[in-house]
Amino acid sequence: QNAEENQAKTLNEYEDELNKYVSETTTKPPAPQVKKVADNIGSVLSTTDNTELEDAYGNKIVVPAGFKVTNDAATVDKGIVIEDATSGATAGSQFVWIPVGKIYTDEQKTESQTKTITLGRYDFDETTGVASAYSGNYVEEDKGDTNATLKNYGNTIAKNITNFKNSVTQNGGYYIGRYEARTTKARDGYKNPLTQITEKGTDQVYNYVTQLQAANQAQNMYNSTKFTSDLMNSYAWDTATLFLQTYGTNATYSRKTSINSSLSQTGTTDDKQCNVYDMASNVWEWTTETSNNSSSPCARRGGSYIYSSNFTSSHGSSTTSGSVANIGFRPLLFVGPNS
């Protein structure tokens, strides 16, 4: 009996020791804590890598390498602004995060207070502003679609819509220029030479530019392996419009008409939603959409100081040589390959 008890005791000790080793090898280390937006305002998080941050409500943003978060907003529903903190020609350029997916607006993540922004192309009701699936005849072509036959009307299409969509899905959003594209010297005619674009509110509006020139300038604004710059596409424009009217101060912002009657070089103060300026006012903006009109394939969006009947979600088209005072453009950024 004593022998049996000693044997049982010894076996139990062996089992306890084995369990300790098994437990030590299978226990997972704690997940790394995501940095908070509020704790990293004004700091360059990395010059070589993108950095994931989380706002006070658990909403995600991804800050591109070489950028910092400004103090304009600390939560995504208010329009978080990032700024190019490099020493290059684009230094000081600012972009606003357009969140896609479920957006929380309280720390408890109360489901009844959440809203979902879905990446898409939209029509907006002329009275209520309510969004529905786009039903028009403008198209967004994708160089990456091997099954598509491109129209080849002469306008420039997006770098890669598939990459853009995948990035938005994976990272929960994308960035658009805080302002219409800018340049250091005011432009006064279509013969002005092309110059470096910025997104600095203190610079001058980049107008007198064709769609092809605008696309080239936006697509080559940055050359990074960490993020991509491009001209605004229809998904980016319509989804941003939906976000701005959902969380801005104007519930029908998609139908807002231009409110200035002359060119504003500093941003129309009464056309600001979630830190984004002039999508309804100032100058029309070239996009990568393609019109069904082969002689005027270049799509433009938004309002113009010359035509008070145009509004944020307006579509229009022009020729590949169209270059006038009331047409500009706006770049976008998304995390991922520059292709």
Tab-separated table of N, CA and C in Angstrom, residues 247-309:
chain	number	residue	atom	x	y	z
A	247	TYR	N	-20.915	62.745	-41.540
A	247	TYR	CA	-20.293	63.197	-40.299
A	247	TYR	C	-19.992	64.694	-40.266
A	248	GLY	N	-20.220	65.393	-41.368
A	248	GLY	CA	-20.020	66.831	-41.386
A	248	GLY	C	-21.238	67.573	-40.855
A	249	THR	N	-21.310	68.856	-41.134
A	249	THR	CA	-22.396	69.694	-40.616
A	249	THR	C	-23.544	69.869	-41.606
A	250	ASN	N	-23.410	69.285	-42.803
A	250	ASN	CA	-24.435	69.429	-43.835
A	250	ASN	C	-24.886	68.047	-44.282
A	251	ALA	N	-26.111	67.656	-43.894
A	251	ALA	CA	-26.619	66.310	-44.170
A	251	ALA	C	-26.954	66.090	-45.642
A	252	THR	N	-26.942	67.161	-46.444
A	252	THR	CA	-27.162	67.026	-47.887
A	252	THR	C	-25.972	67.624	-48.643
A	253	TYR	N	-24.786	67.440	-48.101
A	253	TYR	CA	-23.593	68.031	-48.703
A	253	TYR	C	-23.366	67.552	-50.137
A	254	SER	N	-23.814	66.359	-50.457
A	254	SER	CA	-23.655	65.838	-51.818
A	254	SER	C	-24.334	66.724	-52.854
A	255	ARG	N	-25.324	67.486	-52.436
A	255	ARG	CA	-26.075	68.352	-53.353
A	255	ARG	C	-25.753	69.834	-53.154
A	256	LYS	N	-24.755	70.131	-52.362
A	256	LYS	CA	-24.393	71.530	-52.093
A	256	LYS	C	-23.790	72.167	-53.337
A	257	THR	N	-24.262	73.371	-53.679
A	257	THR	CA	-23.742	74.098	-54.838
A	257	THR	C	-22.623	75.040	-54.419
A	258	SER	N	-21.874	75.492	-55.404
A	258	SER	CA	-20.743	76.378	-55.131
A	258	SER	C	-21.224	77.679	-54.501
A	259	ILE	N	-20.478	78.169	-53.522
A	259	ILE	CA	-20.913	79.362	-52.807
A	259	ILE	C	-19.994	80.552	-53.038
A	260	ASN	N	-18.935	80.375	-53.830
A	260	ASN	CA	-18.089	81.522	-54.136
A	260	ASN	C	-18.211	81.856	-55.624
A	261	SER	N	-18.150	83.133	-55.950
A	261	SER	CA	-18.330	83.588	-57.333
A	261	SER	C	-17.011	83.967	-57.996
A	262	SER	N	-15.916	83.790	-57.288
A	262	SER	CA	-14.601	84.034	-57.872
A	262	SER	C	-13.629	83.024	-57.272
A	263	LEU	N	-12.482	82.859	-57.891
A	263	LEU	CA	-11.519	81.862	-57.460
A	263	LEU	C	-10.988	82.177	-56.057
A	264	SER	N	-11.056	81.191	-55.177
A	264	SER	CA	-10.483	81.333	-53.832
A	264	SER	C	-9.153	80.599	-53.788
A	265	GLN	N	-8.100	81.318	-53.441
A	265	GLN	CA	-6.781	80.699	-53.387
A	265	GLN	C	-6.490	80.051	-52.036
A	266	THR	N	-7.314	80.308	-51.056
A	266	THR	CA	-7.015	79.848	-49.699
A	266	THR	C	-8.008	78.831	-49.162
A	267	GLY	N	-8.949	78.400	-49.991
A	267	GLY	CA	-9.974	77.483	-49.501
A	267	GLY	C	-11.195	78.250	-49.057
A	268	THR	N	-12.367	77.841	-49.536
A	268	THR	CA	-13.609	78.527	-49.199
A	268	THR	C	-14.008	78.152	-47.773
A	269	THR	N	-13.966	79.117	-46.876
A	269	THR	CA	-14.171	78.817	-45.452
A	269	THR	C	-15.547	78.224	-45.170
A	270	ASP	N	-16.549	78.584	-45.974
A	270	ASP	CA	-17.887	78.049	-45.758
A	270	ASP	C	-18.115	76.740	-46.503
A	271	ASP	N	-17.073	76.216	-47.134
A	271	ASP	CA	-17.165	74.908	-47.784
A	271	ASP	C	-16.086	74.008	-47.196
A	272	LYS	N	-16.280	73.686	-45.931
A	272	LYS	CA	-15.340	72.825	-45.201
A	272	LYS	C	-16.144	71.808	-44.416
A	273	GLN	N	-15.898	70.538	-44.686
A	273	GLN	CA	-16.552	69.455	-43.976
A	273	GLN	C	-15.488	68.465	-43.506
A	274	CYS	N	-15.470	68.188	-42.219
A	274	CYS	CA	-14.509	67.222	-41.659
A	274	CYS	C	-13.090	67.504	-42.137
A	275	ASN	N	-12.744	68.800	-42.163
A	275	ASN	CA	-11.397	69.277	-42.518
A	275	ASN	C	-11.065	69.173	-44.007
A	276	VAL	N	-12.046	68.858	-44.857
A	276	VAL	CA	-11.844	68.842	-46.308
A	276	VAL	C	-12.468	70.100	-46.904
A	277	TYR	N	-11.702	70.798	-47.764
A	277	TYR	CA	-12.169	72.035	-48.362
A	277	TYR	C	-12.573	71.857	-49.828
A	278	ASP	N	-13.626	72.573	-50.205
A	278	ASP	CA	-13.934	72.889	-51.611
A	278	ASP	C	-14.258	71.714	-52.514
A	279	MET	N	-14.993	70.725	-52.019
A	279	MET	CA	-15.487	69.711	-52.947
A	279	MET	C	-16.780	70.172	-53.614
A	280	ALA	N	-17.445	71.163	-53.018
A	280	ALA	CA	-18.648	71.723	-53.629
A	280	ALA	C	-18.353	73.028	-54.358
A	281	SER	N	-17.303	73.702	-53.982
A	281	SER	CA	-17.048	75.056	-54.465
A	281	SER	C	-15.705	75.185	-55.169
A	282	ASN	N	-15.489	76.362	-55.675
A	282	ASN	CA	-14.227	76.836	-56.247
A	282	ASN	C	-13.985	76.325	-57.659
A	283	VAL	N	-13.289	75.184	-57.853
A	283	VAL	CA	-13.025	74.726	-59.221
A	283	VAL	C	-13.500	73.290	-59.401
A	284	TRP	N	-13.936	72.974	-60.630
A	284	TRP	CA	-14.184	71.580	-60.962
A	284	TRP	C	-12.900	70.793	-60.767
A	285	GLU	N	-13.038	69.497	-60.559
A	285	GLU	CA	-11.843	68.689	-60.318
A	285	GLU	C	-11.824	67.465	-61.233
A	286	TRP	N	-10.708	67.311	-61.938
A	286	TRP	CA	-10.529	66.152	-62.808
A	286	TRP	C	-10.479	64.864	-61.989
A	287	THR	N	-11.034	63.787	-62.539
A	287	THR	CA	-10.917	62.459	-61.944
A	287	THR	C	-10.493	61.464	-63.022
A	288	THR	N	-10.355	60.207	-62.628
A	288	THR	CA	-9.949	59.164	-63.577
A	288	THR	C	-11.136	58.462	-64.217
A	289	GLU	N	-12.351	58.909	-63.944
A	289	GLU	CA	-13.518	58.358	-64.629
A	289	GLU	C	-13.429	58.622	-66.128
A	290	THR	N	-14.181	57.844	-66.886
A	290	THR	CA	-14.255	58.027	-68.331
A	290	THR	C	-15.696	58.274	-68.737
A	291	SER	N	-15.924	59.360	-69.464
A	291	SER	CA	-17.250	59.673	-69.985
A	291	SER	C	-17.565	58.741	-71.156
A	292	ASN	N	-18.849	58.558	-71.433
A	292	ASN	CA	-19.223	57.737	-72.590
A	292	ASN	C	-19.103	58.508	-73.892
A	293	ASN	N	-18.737	59.786	-73.809
A	293	ASN	CA	-18.568	60.631	-74.988
A	293	ASN	C	-17.109	60.552	-75.438
A	294	SER	N	-16.859	59.886	-76.537
A	294	SER	CA	-15.477	59.652	-76.961
A	294	SER	C	-14.737	60.934	-77.309
A	295	SER	N	-15.475	61.988	-77.667
A	295	SER	CA	-14.815	63.257	-77.992
A	295	SER	C	-14.584	64.124	-76.758
A	296	SER	N	-15.286	63.812	-75.657
A	296	SER	CA	-15.085	64.512	-74.379
A	296	SER	C	-15.021	63.475	-73.262
A	297	PRO	N	-13.954	62.694	-73.241
A	297	PRO	CA	-13.906	61.558	-72.324
A	297	PRO	C	-13.497	61.893	-70.895
A	298	CYS	N	-13.001	63.092	-70.669
A	298	CYS	CA	-12.418	63.432	-69.364
A	298	CYS	C	-13.497	63.866	-68.376
A	299	ALA	N	-13.579	63.164	-67.272
A	299	ALA	CA	-14.625	63.430	-66.287
A	299	ALA	C	-14.160	64.438	-65.251
A	300	ARG	N	-15.055	65.354	-64.892
A	300	ARG	CA	-14.792	66.320	-63.829
A	300	ARG	C	-15.920	66.246	-62.819
A	301	ARG	N	-15.604	66.554	-61.571
A	301	ARG	CA	-16.576	66.433	-60.498
A	301	ARG	C	-16.624	67.717	-59.683
A	302	GLY	N	-17.692	67.839	-58.888
A	302	GLY	CA	-17.815	68.941	-57.949
A	302	GLY	C	-18.368	70.212	-58.537
A	303	GLY	N	-18.256	71.293	-57.748
A	303	GLY	CA	-18.794	72.583	-58.134
A	303	GLY	C	-17.743	73.515	-58.680
A	304	SER	N	-18.218	74.607	-59.285
A	304	SER	CA	-17.327	75.596	-59.885
A	304	SER	C	-17.816	76.995	-59.545
A	305	TYR	N	-16.885	77.913	-59.305
A	305	TYR	CA	-17.280	79.278	-58.951
A	305	TYR	C	-17.985	79.995	-60.104
A	306	ILE	N	-17.852	79.489	-61.312
A	306	ILE	CA	-18.502	80.115	-62.469
A	306	ILE	C	-19.939	79.628	-62.647
A	307	TYR	N	-20.193	78.357	-62.311
A	307	TYR	CA	-21.518	77.769	-62.541
A	307	TYR	C	-22.156	77.393	-61.205
A	308	SER	N	-23.089	78.197	-60.754
A	308	SER	CA	-23.701	77.990	-59.442
A	308	SER	C	-24.648	76.794	-59.414
A	309	SER	N	-24.976	76.221	-60.580
A	309	SER	CA	-25.900	75.090	-60.616
A	309	SER	C	-25.203	73.761	-60.331
